[in-house]
mmCIF file of C-alpha atoms in Angstrom:
data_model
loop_
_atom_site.group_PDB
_atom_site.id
_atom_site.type_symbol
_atom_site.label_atom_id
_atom_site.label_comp_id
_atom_site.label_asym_id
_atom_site.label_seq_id
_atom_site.Cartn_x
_atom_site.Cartn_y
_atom_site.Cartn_z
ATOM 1 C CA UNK A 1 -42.885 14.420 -60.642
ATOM 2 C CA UNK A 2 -45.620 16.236 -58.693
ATOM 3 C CA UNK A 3 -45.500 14.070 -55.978
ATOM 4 C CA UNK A 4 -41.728 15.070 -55.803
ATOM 5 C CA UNK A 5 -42.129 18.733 -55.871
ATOM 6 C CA UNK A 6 -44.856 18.760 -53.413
ATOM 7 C CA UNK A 7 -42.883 16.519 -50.732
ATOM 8 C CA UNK A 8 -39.979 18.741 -51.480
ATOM 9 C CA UNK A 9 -42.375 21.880 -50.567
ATOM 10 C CA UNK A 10 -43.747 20.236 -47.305
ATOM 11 C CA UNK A 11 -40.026 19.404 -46.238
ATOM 12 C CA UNK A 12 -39.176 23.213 -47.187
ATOM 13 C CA UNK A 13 -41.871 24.763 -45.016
ATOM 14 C CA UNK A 14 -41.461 22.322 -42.487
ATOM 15 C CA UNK A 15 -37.845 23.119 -42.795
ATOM 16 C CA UNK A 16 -39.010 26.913 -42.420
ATOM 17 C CA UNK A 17 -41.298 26.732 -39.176
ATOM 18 C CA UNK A 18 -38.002 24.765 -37.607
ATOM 19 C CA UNK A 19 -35.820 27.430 -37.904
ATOM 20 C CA UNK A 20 -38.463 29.888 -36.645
ATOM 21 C CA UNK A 21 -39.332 27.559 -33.587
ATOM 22 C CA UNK A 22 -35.560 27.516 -32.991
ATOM 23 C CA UNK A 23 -35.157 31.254 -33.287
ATOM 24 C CA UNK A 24 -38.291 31.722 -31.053
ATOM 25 C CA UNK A 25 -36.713 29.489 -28.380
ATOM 26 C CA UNK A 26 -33.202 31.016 -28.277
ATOM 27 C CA UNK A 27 -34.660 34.815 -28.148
ATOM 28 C CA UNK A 28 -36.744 33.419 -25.197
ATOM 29 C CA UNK A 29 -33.519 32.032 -23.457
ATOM 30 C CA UNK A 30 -31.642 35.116 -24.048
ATOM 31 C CA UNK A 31 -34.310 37.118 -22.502
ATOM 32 C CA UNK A 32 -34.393 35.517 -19.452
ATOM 33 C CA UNK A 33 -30.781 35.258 -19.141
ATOM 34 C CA UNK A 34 -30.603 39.144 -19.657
ATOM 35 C CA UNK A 35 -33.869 39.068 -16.410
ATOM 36 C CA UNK A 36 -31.767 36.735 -14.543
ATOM 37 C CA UNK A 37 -28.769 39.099 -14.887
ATOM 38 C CA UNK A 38 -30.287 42.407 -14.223
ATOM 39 C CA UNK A 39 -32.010 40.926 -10.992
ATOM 40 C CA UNK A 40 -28.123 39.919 -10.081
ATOM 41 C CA UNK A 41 -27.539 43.145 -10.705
ATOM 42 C CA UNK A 42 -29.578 45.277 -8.410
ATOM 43 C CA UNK A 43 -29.699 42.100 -5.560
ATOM 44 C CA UNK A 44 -25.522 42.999 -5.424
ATOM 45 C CA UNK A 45 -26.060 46.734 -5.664
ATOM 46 C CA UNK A 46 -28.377 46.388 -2.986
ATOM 47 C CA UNK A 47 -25.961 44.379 -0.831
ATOM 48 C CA UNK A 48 -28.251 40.962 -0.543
ATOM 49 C CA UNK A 49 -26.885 38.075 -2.273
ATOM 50 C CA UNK A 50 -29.108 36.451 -4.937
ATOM 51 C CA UNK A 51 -29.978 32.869 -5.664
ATOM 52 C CA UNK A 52 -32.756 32.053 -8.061
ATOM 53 C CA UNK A 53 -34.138 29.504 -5.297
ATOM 54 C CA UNK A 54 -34.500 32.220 -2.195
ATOM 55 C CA UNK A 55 -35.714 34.510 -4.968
ATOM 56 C CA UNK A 56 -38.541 32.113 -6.403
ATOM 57 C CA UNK A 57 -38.978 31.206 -2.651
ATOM 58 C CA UNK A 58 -39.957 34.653 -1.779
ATOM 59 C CA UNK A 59 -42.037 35.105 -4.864
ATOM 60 C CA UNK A 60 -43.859 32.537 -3.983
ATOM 61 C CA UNK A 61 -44.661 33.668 -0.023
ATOM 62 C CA UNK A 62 -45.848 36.874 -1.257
ATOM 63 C CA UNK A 63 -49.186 34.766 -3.587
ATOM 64 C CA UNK A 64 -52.285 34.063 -2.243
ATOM 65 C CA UNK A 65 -52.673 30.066 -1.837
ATOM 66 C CA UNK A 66 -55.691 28.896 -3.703
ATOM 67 C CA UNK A 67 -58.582 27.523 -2.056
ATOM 68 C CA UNK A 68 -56.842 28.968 1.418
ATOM 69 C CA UNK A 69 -59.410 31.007 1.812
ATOM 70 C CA UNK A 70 -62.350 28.262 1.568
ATOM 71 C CA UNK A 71 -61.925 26.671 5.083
ATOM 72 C CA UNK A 72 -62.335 30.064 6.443
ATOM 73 C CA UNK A 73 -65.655 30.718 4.804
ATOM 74 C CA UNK A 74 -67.724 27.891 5.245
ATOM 75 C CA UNK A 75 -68.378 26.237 8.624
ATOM 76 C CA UNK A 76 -70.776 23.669 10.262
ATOM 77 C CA UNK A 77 -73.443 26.172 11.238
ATOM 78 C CA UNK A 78 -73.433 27.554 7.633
ATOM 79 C CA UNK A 79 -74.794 23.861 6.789
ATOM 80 C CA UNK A 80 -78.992 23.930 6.601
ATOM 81 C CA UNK A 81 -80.618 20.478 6.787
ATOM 82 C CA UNK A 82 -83.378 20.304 4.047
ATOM 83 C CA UNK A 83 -86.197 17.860 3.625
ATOM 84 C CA UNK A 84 -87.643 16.626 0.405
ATOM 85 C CA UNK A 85 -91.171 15.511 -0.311
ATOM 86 C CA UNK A 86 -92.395 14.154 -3.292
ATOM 87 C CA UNK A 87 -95.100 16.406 -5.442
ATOM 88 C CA UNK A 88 -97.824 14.349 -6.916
#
């Protein structure tokens, strides 16, 4: 009989952190449905016309590339040539 009531627990909680997850995941959808629109919004009152590609396109332009700025840095006459003796 215990065993029975606690699976039945486990299954309710489980049960409970589903729904939650689920309810998580649909306010996150709506939310970026409601960005997507209000961004459709203002491209049209602005006269461009929007598309999620040219606009993730663009956002993407305006970063900084990692390790762009690496090649610039370093060069070959940065480079020192060291020697290494033994200590005894």
């Amino acid at each position: 009989m215990k065993d029975t009531i606690s699976r039945f627990l486990r299954l309710t909680v489980l049960a409970i952190l589903a729904l939650v997850g689920m309810g998580m995941a649909l306010i996150f959808m709506v939310s970026t449905a409601i960005a997507v629109g209000v961004l459709y919004i203002v491209a049209r009152l602005r006269g461009q016309p929007f598309g999620i590609r040219t606009y993730w396109a663009r956002r993407q332009a305006a970063r900084a590339k990692p390790f762009q700025y690496g090649k610039q840095h370093f060069s070959n006459q940065d480079a020192i040539d060291v020697e290494v003796r033994e200590v005894r």
